[in-house]
Tab-separated table of C-alpha atoms in Angstrom:
chain	number	residue	atom	x	y	z
I	27	MET	CA	3.762	4.780	-13.318
I	28	ARG	CA	4.369	8.334	-12.120
I	29	ALA	CA	6.354	10.593	-14.449
I	30	THR	CA	9.313	11.521	-12.258
I	31	PRO	CA	12.438	12.821	-14.024
I	32	LYS	CA	14.125	9.458	-13.394
I	33	THR	CA	11.301	7.313	-14.805
I	34	LEU	CA	10.920	9.673	-17.762
I	35	ALA	CA	14.636	9.522	-18.586
I	36	CYS	CA	14.865	5.736	-18.175
I	37	SER	CA	11.758	5.133	-20.281
I	38	MET	CA	12.939	7.430	-23.066
I	39	ILE	CA	16.387	5.812	-23.160
I	40	LEU	CA	14.845	2.328	-23.350
I	41	LEU	CA	12.479	3.306	-26.159
I	42	ALA	CA	15.224	5.200	-28.022
I	43	VAL	CA	17.449	2.091	-27.960
I	44	LEU	CA	14.519	0.015	-29.240
I	45	LEU	CA	13.941	2.514	-32.068
I	46	ALA	CA	17.646	2.611	-32.970
I	47	ALA	CA	17.714	-1.198	-33.222
I	48	ALA	CA	14.659	-1.097	-35.479
I	49	VAL	CA	16.359	1.464	-37.734
I	50	LEU	CA	19.408	-0.796	-38.150
I	51	VAL	CA	17.250	-3.825	-38.946
I	52	SER	CA	15.138	-1.837	-41.405
I	53	LEU	CA	18.195	-0.466	-43.209
I	54	GLY	CA	19.424	-3.998	-43.829
I	55	ALA	CA	16.091	-5.555	-44.769
I	56	GLY	CA	14.785	-5.526	-48.311
I	57	THR	CA	14.874	-7.238	-51.683
I	58	VAL	CA	18.607	-6.548	-51.700
I	59	TYR	CA	19.682	-7.772	-48.256
I	60	THR	CA	22.400	-5.664	-46.655
I	61	PRO	CA	24.419	-7.227	-43.804
I	62	LEU	CA	24.423	-5.335	-40.519
I	63	ALA	CA	28.200	-4.876	-40.730
I	64	THR	CA	27.811	-3.132	-44.099
I	65	VAL	CA	25.011	-0.931	-42.753
I	66	TRP	CA	27.195	0.045	-39.831
I	67	LYS	CA	30.125	0.898	-42.118
I	68	TRP	CA	27.834	3.070	-44.259
I	69	LEU	CA	26.493	4.884	-41.203
I	70	LEU	CA	30.058	5.604	-40.089
I	71	GLY	CA	30.841	7.100	-43.505
I	72	GLU	CA	33.141	4.312	-44.643
I	73	PRO	CA	33.066	3.290	-48.325
I	74	VAL	CA	30.662	0.508	-49.333
I	75	GLU	CA	29.560	-0.882	-52.676
I	76	THR	CA	28.104	1.938	-54.794
I	77	SER	CA	24.809	0.187	-55.526
I	78	LEU	CA	24.241	-0.504	-51.815
I	79	ALA	CA	25.078	3.088	-50.918
I	80	VAL	CA	22.503	4.335	-53.433
I	81	ILE	CA	19.837	1.971	-52.087
I	82	LEU	CA	20.523	2.951	-48.478
I	83	SER	CA	20.740	6.701	-49.000
I	84	ASN	CA	18.150	7.281	-51.729
I	85	PHE	CA	15.472	4.726	-50.896
I	86	ARG	CA	15.648	3.122	-47.464
I	87	LEU	CA	16.809	6.018	-45.287
I	88	PRO	CA	14.162	8.547	-46.453
I	89	ARG	CA	11.439	5.919	-46.051
I	90	ILE	CA	12.647	4.964	-42.577
I	91	ILE	CA	12.752	8.577	-41.409
I	92	LEU	CA	9.305	9.375	-42.818
I	93	ALA	CA	7.790	6.203	-41.304
I	94	ALA	CA	9.261	7.002	-37.887
I	95	LEU	CA	8.070	10.613	-37.998
I	96	ALA	CA	4.569	9.661	-39.148
I	97	GLY	CA	4.302	6.956	-36.484
I	98	ALA	CA	5.426	9.353	-33.760
I	99	SER	CA	3.007	12.049	-34.909
I	100	LEU	CA	-0.072	9.841	-35.239
I	101	SER	CA	0.610	8.160	-31.895
I	102	MET	CA	1.004	11.425	-29.991
I	103	CYS	CA	-2.131	12.823	-31.646
I	104	GLY	CA	-4.066	9.679	-30.747
I	105	THR	CA	-2.912	9.989	-27.135
I	106	ALA	CA	-3.969	13.633	-27.038
I	107	PHE	CA	-7.385	12.934	-28.607
I	108	GLN	CA	-8.101	10.060	-26.211
I	109	GLY	CA	-7.259	12.246	-23.233
I	110	LEU	CA	-9.029	15.348	-24.529
I	111	LEU	CA	-12.241	13.531	-25.448
I	112	ARG	CA	-12.005	11.026	-22.591
I	113	ASN	CA	-12.800	8.349	-25.125
I	114	PRO	CA	-10.601	5.260	-25.682
I	115	LEU	CA	-11.799	4.964	-29.285
I	116	ALA	CA	-10.637	8.458	-30.173
I	117	GLU	CA	-7.843	8.727	-32.734
I	118	PRO	CA	-6.851	11.039	-35.602
I	119	PHE	CA	-9.492	9.442	-37.858
I	120	ILE	CA	-12.457	9.848	-35.553
I	121	LEU	CA	-12.836	13.619	-36.017
I	122	GLY	CA	-12.830	13.383	-39.801
I	123	VAL	CA	-9.475	15.120	-40.199
I	124	SER	CA	-7.745	12.168	-41.862
I	125	GLY	CA	-10.737	11.383	-44.097
I	126	ALA	CA	-10.962	14.976	-45.269
I	127	ALA	CA	-7.223	15.062	-45.939
I	128	ALA	CA	-7.575	11.882	-47.993
I	129	ALA	CA	-10.439	13.401	-50.001
I	130	GLY	CA	-8.251	16.406	-50.748
I	131	ALA	CA	-5.387	14.205	-51.924
I	132	VAL	CA	-7.649	12.039	-54.118
I	133	SER	CA	-9.150	15.196	-55.661
I	134	CYS	CA	-5.616	16.257	-56.535
I	135	TYR	CA	-4.900	12.912	-58.228
I	136	ILE	CA	-8.161	13.068	-60.192
I	137	SER	CA	-7.481	16.593	-61.420
I	138	GLY	CA	-4.070	15.594	-62.750
I	139	PHE	CA	-1.889	17.456	-60.225
I	140	THR	CA	0.114	14.414	-59.178
I	141	GLY	CA	3.235	16.033	-57.760
I	142	PRO	CA	3.929	15.357	-54.067
I	143	GLU	CA	3.745	19.086	-53.261
I	144	TRP	CA	0.263	19.388	-54.800
I	145	THR	CA	-0.892	16.247	-53.004
I	146	ALA	CA	0.372	17.548	-49.662
I	147	ILE	CA	-1.252	20.968	-50.157
I	148	SER	CA	-4.585	19.440	-51.185
I	149	ALA	CA	-4.581	16.976	-48.286
I	150	PHE	CA	-3.784	19.688	-45.759
I	151	ALA	CA	-6.502	21.911	-47.200
I	152	GLY	CA	-8.992	19.049	-46.771
I	153	ALA	CA	-7.893	18.614	-43.157
I	154	GLY	CA	-8.415	22.330	-42.571
I	155	VAL	CA	-11.972	22.103	-43.898
I	156	ALA	CA	-12.732	19.250	-41.483
I	157	ILE	CA	-11.306	21.201	-38.542
I	158	LEU	CA	-13.482	24.219	-39.340
I	159	MET	CA	-16.569	22.020	-39.751
I	160	VAL	CA	-16.044	20.242	-36.420
I	161	LEU	CA	-15.430	23.511	-34.594
I	162	GLY	CA	-18.399	25.185	-36.258
I	163	VAL	CA	-20.809	22.481	-35.133
I	164	SER	CA	-19.404	21.517	-31.707
I	165	ARG	CA	-18.587	24.968	-30.338
I	166	ARG	CA	-21.591	26.563	-28.626
I	167	SER	CA	-21.583	29.709	-26.451
I	168	GLY	CA	-17.814	29.597	-26.129
I	169	ARG	CA	-17.783	25.911	-25.091
I	170	MET	CA	-16.685	22.782	-26.935
I	171	ASP	CA	-18.990	19.855	-26.310
I	172	THR	CA	-16.877	16.715	-26.615
I	173	THR	CA	-19.824	14.399	-27.331
I	174	THR	CA	-21.011	16.658	-30.152
I	175	MET	CA	-17.435	16.845	-31.412
I	176	ILE	CA	-17.125	13.060	-31.663
I	177	LEU	CA	-20.498	12.635	-33.378
I	178	THR	CA	-19.714	15.485	-35.777
I	179	GLY	CA	-16.348	13.950	-36.586
I	180	VAL	CA	-17.903	10.563	-37.306
I	181	MET	CA	-20.417	12.153	-39.692
I	182	ILE	CA	-17.758	14.276	-41.401
I	183	ASN	CA	-15.592	11.201	-41.843
I	184	ALA	CA	-18.540	9.303	-43.352
I	185	PHE	CA	-19.231	12.195	-45.716
I	186	PHE	CA	-15.652	12.425	-46.952
I	187	THR	CA	-15.491	8.635	-47.313
I	188	ALA	CA	-18.460	8.931	-49.677
I	189	VAL	CA	-16.649	11.727	-51.537
I	190	ILE	CA	-13.586	9.500	-51.913
I	191	MET	CA	-15.677	6.604	-53.243
I	192	PHE	CA	-17.342	8.913	-55.761
I	193	LEU	CA	-13.986	10.246	-56.952
I	194	ILE	CA	-12.593	6.725	-57.267
I	195	SER	CA	-15.598	5.639	-59.311
I	196	VAL	CA	-15.009	8.396	-61.883
I	197	ALA	CA	-11.200	8.132	-61.921
I	198	ASP	CA	-9.204	6.894	-64.886
I	199	GLU	CA	-8.172	3.278	-64.485
I	200	HIS	CA	-4.441	4.036	-64.599
I	201	LYS	CA	-4.795	6.389	-61.597
I	202	LEU	CA	-6.597	3.902	-59.381
I	203	GLN	CA	-3.526	2.045	-58.123
I	204	ALA	CA	-1.779	5.239	-57.032
I	205	ILE	CA	-4.951	6.425	-55.288
I	206	MET	CA	-5.539	3.118	-53.502
I	207	PHE	CA	-1.928	2.888	-52.342
I	208	TRP	CA	-2.078	6.439	-50.963
I	209	LEU	CA	-5.327	5.663	-49.147
I	210	TYR	CA	-3.625	2.768	-47.360
I	211	GLY	CA	-0.421	4.614	-46.564
I	212	ASP	CA	2.137	4.202	-49.323
I	213	LEU	CA	5.626	5.253	-48.182
I	214	SER	CA	7.458	3.901	-51.221
I	215	GLY	CA	7.906	7.394	-52.669
I	216	ALA	CA	9.322	8.887	-49.474
I	217	THR	CA	11.985	11.557	-49.911
I	218	LEU	CA	14.298	13.418	-47.579
I	219	LYS	CA	12.471	16.601	-48.564
I	220	GLN	CA	9.255	15.212	-47.082
I	221	ALA	CA	11.122	14.146	-43.948
I	222	ARG	CA	12.670	17.610	-43.595
I	223	LEU	CA	9.210	19.164	-43.874
I	224	LEU	CA	7.585	16.803	-41.372
I	225	GLY	CA	10.448	16.595	-38.863
I	226	PRO	CA	10.262	20.126	-37.405
I	227	VAL	CA	6.444	19.976	-37.338
I	228	VAL	CA	6.431	16.712	-35.360
I	229	LEU	CA	9.122	17.953	-32.979
I	230	LEU	CA	7.379	21.266	-32.298
I	231	GLY	CA	3.930	19.659	-32.077
I	232	GLY	CA	5.194	16.960	-29.727
I	233	LEU	CA	6.835	19.526	-27.453
I	234	MET	CA	3.641	21.573	-27.317
I	235	LEU	CA	1.560	18.489	-26.477
I	236	PHE	CA	4.067	17.552	-23.771
I	237	PHE	CA	3.888	21.098	-22.392
I	238	HIS	CA	0.111	20.607	-21.931
I	239	SER	CA	0.371	17.053	-20.558
I	240	ARG	CA	-0.388	18.084	-16.963
I	241	LYS	CA	-3.549	19.840	-18.156
I	242	LEU	CA	-4.562	16.681	-20.016
I	243	ASN	CA	-4.172	14.739	-16.778
I	244	LEU	CA	-6.531	17.156	-15.060
I	245	LEU	CA	-9.059	17.097	-17.914
I	246	ILE	CA	-9.310	13.313	-17.629
I	247	ALA	CA	-10.174	13.758	-13.940
I	248	GLY	CA	-13.075	15.981	-15.024
I	249	GLU	CA	-13.596	19.517	-16.298
I	250	HIS	CA	-14.707	20.796	-12.887
I	251	THR	CA	-11.600	19.325	-11.286
I	252	ALA	CA	-9.410	20.875	-13.967
I	253	ALA	CA	-11.065	24.279	-13.560
I	254	ALA	CA	-10.625	24.099	-9.771
I	255	ALA	CA	-6.895	23.435	-10.347
I	256	GLY	CA	-6.600	26.618	-12.415
I	257	VAL	CA	-6.878	25.183	-15.933
I	258	GLN	CA	-8.645	27.363	-18.508
I	259	VAL	CA	-10.728	24.429	-19.667
I	260	GLU	CA	-12.272	25.720	-22.905
I	261	LYS	CA	-9.118	27.471	-24.050
I	262	THR	CA	-7.069	24.332	-23.353
I	263	LYS	CA	-9.534	22.051	-25.150
I	264	LEU	CA	-9.580	24.319	-28.200
I	265	LEU	CA	-5.793	24.593	-28.289
I	266	LEU	CA	-5.250	20.835	-27.929
I	267	PHE	CA	-7.863	20.061	-30.565
I	268	LEU	CA	-6.329	22.488	-33.063
I	269	LEU	CA	-2.793	21.321	-32.322
I	270	ALA	CA	-3.534	17.596	-32.669
I	271	SER	CA	-5.725	18.141	-35.745
I	272	LEU	CA	-3.196	20.301	-37.573
I	273	LEU	CA	-0.395	17.873	-36.725
I	274	THR	CA	-2.538	15.033	-38.080
I	275	GLY	CA	-3.316	17.002	-41.223
I	276	VAL	CA	0.348	17.696	-41.961
I	277	THR	CA	1.294	14.064	-41.305
I	278	VAL	CA	-1.437	12.591	-43.494
I	279	SER	CA	-0.653	15.057	-46.278
I	280	LEU	CA	2.951	13.825	-46.434
I	281	SER	CA	2.640	10.118	-45.552
I	282	GLY	CA	-0.796	9.059	-46.768
I	283	LEU	CA	-3.673	7.583	-44.820
I	284	ILE	CA	-2.285	5.136	-42.234
I	285	GLY	CA	-4.838	3.637	-39.884
I	286	PHE	CA	-4.722	2.133	-36.383
I	287	VAL	CA	-1.399	3.661	-35.292
I	288	GLY	CA	-3.113	6.482	-33.413
I	289	LEU	CA	-5.551	4.001	-31.875
I	290	VAL	CA	-3.368	1.041	-30.892
I	291	VAL	CA	-0.123	2.685	-29.771
I	292	PRO	CA	-1.690	4.927	-27.070
I	293	HIS	CA	-3.305	1.843	-25.510
I	294	LEU	CA	-0.030	-0.104	-25.527
I	295	VAL	CA	1.785	2.840	-23.975
I	296	ARG	CA	-0.942	3.277	-21.350
I	297	ILE	CA	-0.697	-0.399	-20.403
I	298	ALA	CA	3.105	-0.210	-20.129
I	299	PHE	CA	3.604	3.234	-18.605
I	300	GLY	CA	0.334	4.166	-16.884
I	301	GLN	CA	-1.992	7.151	-17.074
I	302	ASP	CA	0.345	10.125	-16.665
I	303	HIS	CA	0.445	12.089	-19.945
I	304	ARG	CA	3.800	13.579	-18.992
I	305	LEU	CA	5.154	10.093	-19.661
I	306	GLN	CA	2.532	8.893	-22.136
I	307	ILE	CA	3.072	11.545	-24.810
I	308	PRO	CA	6.859	11.205	-25.265
I	309	ALA	CA	6.594	7.412	-24.887
I	310	ALA	CA	3.870	7.322	-27.543
I	311	GLY	CA	6.095	9.347	-29.863
I	312	LEU	CA	9.056	6.976	-29.605
I	313	PHE	CA	7.050	3.752	-29.533
I	314	GLY	CA	4.813	4.968	-32.364
I	315	ALA	CA	7.930	5.594	-34.467
I	316	PHE	CA	9.136	2.056	-33.681
I	317	PHE	CA	5.712	0.519	-34.391
I	318	LEU	CA	5.232	2.105	-37.817
I	319	LEU	CA	8.855	1.531	-38.810
I	320	ILE	CA	8.566	-2.199	-38.094
I	321	ALA	CA	5.195	-2.332	-39.879
I	322	ASP	CA	6.650	-0.609	-42.952
I	323	THR	CA	9.641	-2.951	-42.972
I	324	PHE	CA	7.209	-5.876	-43.162
I	325	ALA	CA	5.206	-4.044	-45.839
I	326	ARG	CA	8.177	-3.778	-48.181
I	327	THR	CA	9.673	-7.222	-47.548
I	328	ILE	CA	6.908	-9.714	-46.765
I	329	ILE	CA	5.951	-10.319	-50.422
I	330	GLY	CA	9.173	-9.014	-51.970
I	331	PRO	CA	10.035	-7.870	-54.527
I	332	ALA	CA	6.467	-6.516	-54.521
I	333	GLN	CA	5.392	-4.161	-51.744
I	334	LEU	CA	2.268	-3.605	-49.671
I	335	PRO	CA	0.918	-0.286	-48.414
I	336	VAL	CA	1.891	0.006	-44.751
I	337	GLY	CA	-1.741	0.585	-43.783
I	338	VAL	CA	-2.472	-3.037	-44.669
I	339	ILE	CA	0.090	-4.210	-42.113
I	340	THR	CA	-1.104	-1.818	-39.391
I	341	ALA	CA	-4.659	-3.081	-39.933
I	342	PHE	CA	-3.536	-6.718	-39.698
I	343	LEU	CA	-1.739	-5.902	-36.446
I	344	GLY	CA	-4.243	-3.437	-35.050
I	345	VAL	CA	-7.585	-5.189	-35.479
I	346	PRO	CA	-6.737	-8.436	-33.591
I	347	PHE	CA	-5.025	-6.457	-30.848
I	348	PHE	CA	-7.943	-4.127	-30.384
I	349	LEU	CA	-10.525	-6.911	-30.406
I	350	GLY	CA	-8.453	-8.749	-27.801
I	351	LEU	CA	-8.198	-5.614	-25.706
I	352	MET	CA	-11.944	-5.096	-25.859
I	353	GLY	CA	-12.579	-8.684	-24.813
I	354	GLY	CA	-10.059	-8.569	-21.998
I	355	LYS	CA	-10.684	-5.163	-20.458
I	356	GLY	CA	-14.361	-4.662	-21.255
I	357	SER	CA	-15.366	-1.142	-20.269
I	358	HIS	CA	-12.410	-0.613	-17.904
I	359	TRP	CA	-10.458	1.391	-20.464
I	360	TRP	CA	-8.610	3.787	-18.245
I	361	SER	CA	-7.346	1.295	-15.657
I	362	ARG	CA	-3.986	-0.396	-15.734
């Protein structure tokens, strides 16, 4: 599908309606079921039962907003990484950014600084270390070698996974549950403050990725083709890598480690909307928000009143899908 203004507008409206419907369903779902009519009254500012108003405003709404923002961010980053590296397995985890952010957050828990601000700062610092390590190894003579970048990221991720396992093994028993939930994407402690921090970052990062979507299209066609079309290849690759990595780092620092969103959603969007990144990136943002919101709704209701980390649900959904995709498409990853 070619990204004309008409197809872009129609696609965005369709996905926005889908996301809005998911928000309404998620607001009503939970241990305390809230009828859709009551949710609608609350959204319109009409008076509802006090206990329901507290649940909707203090617990469900912040979690819904954070889930949607994290899903949009991870999906757009996954789309950018897959295009930049020309690798269908690329996602925010593959370059070690998410693993390093997780190691930073776990270190914070172990040291006793358990506030959300300290966790976010530590996770983002870990992501920054991974970015510097990948750039330091993969950048040679002013060029970024994508194969070296992928291999470096895999090794960095393996290293930080070992760090996490070491930290878990020496952690106090009463801290283990909080650590494990964070490692699988626990959104139960979501606040509007976190959403207000992440919202502008996702919006700005998404706009910048969209601004470079034509260059991504040319990079997929080949670096020589992109250079012939006037793209500053190395500068563009560096900028896209830094942008997607930093956006991933901020997202992971605020939402926890949520797997498969940045891997599965770009493939679904590519199947539905085609190869053009001018359509893929905004579509991935909206559909990624829908995907993670639905997954988190299942996570907090499927075994209610207990809750699951949302990463468990995304893994249950993502692994069968990806194995089916591999079996069906074989090596023809970039075809419709």
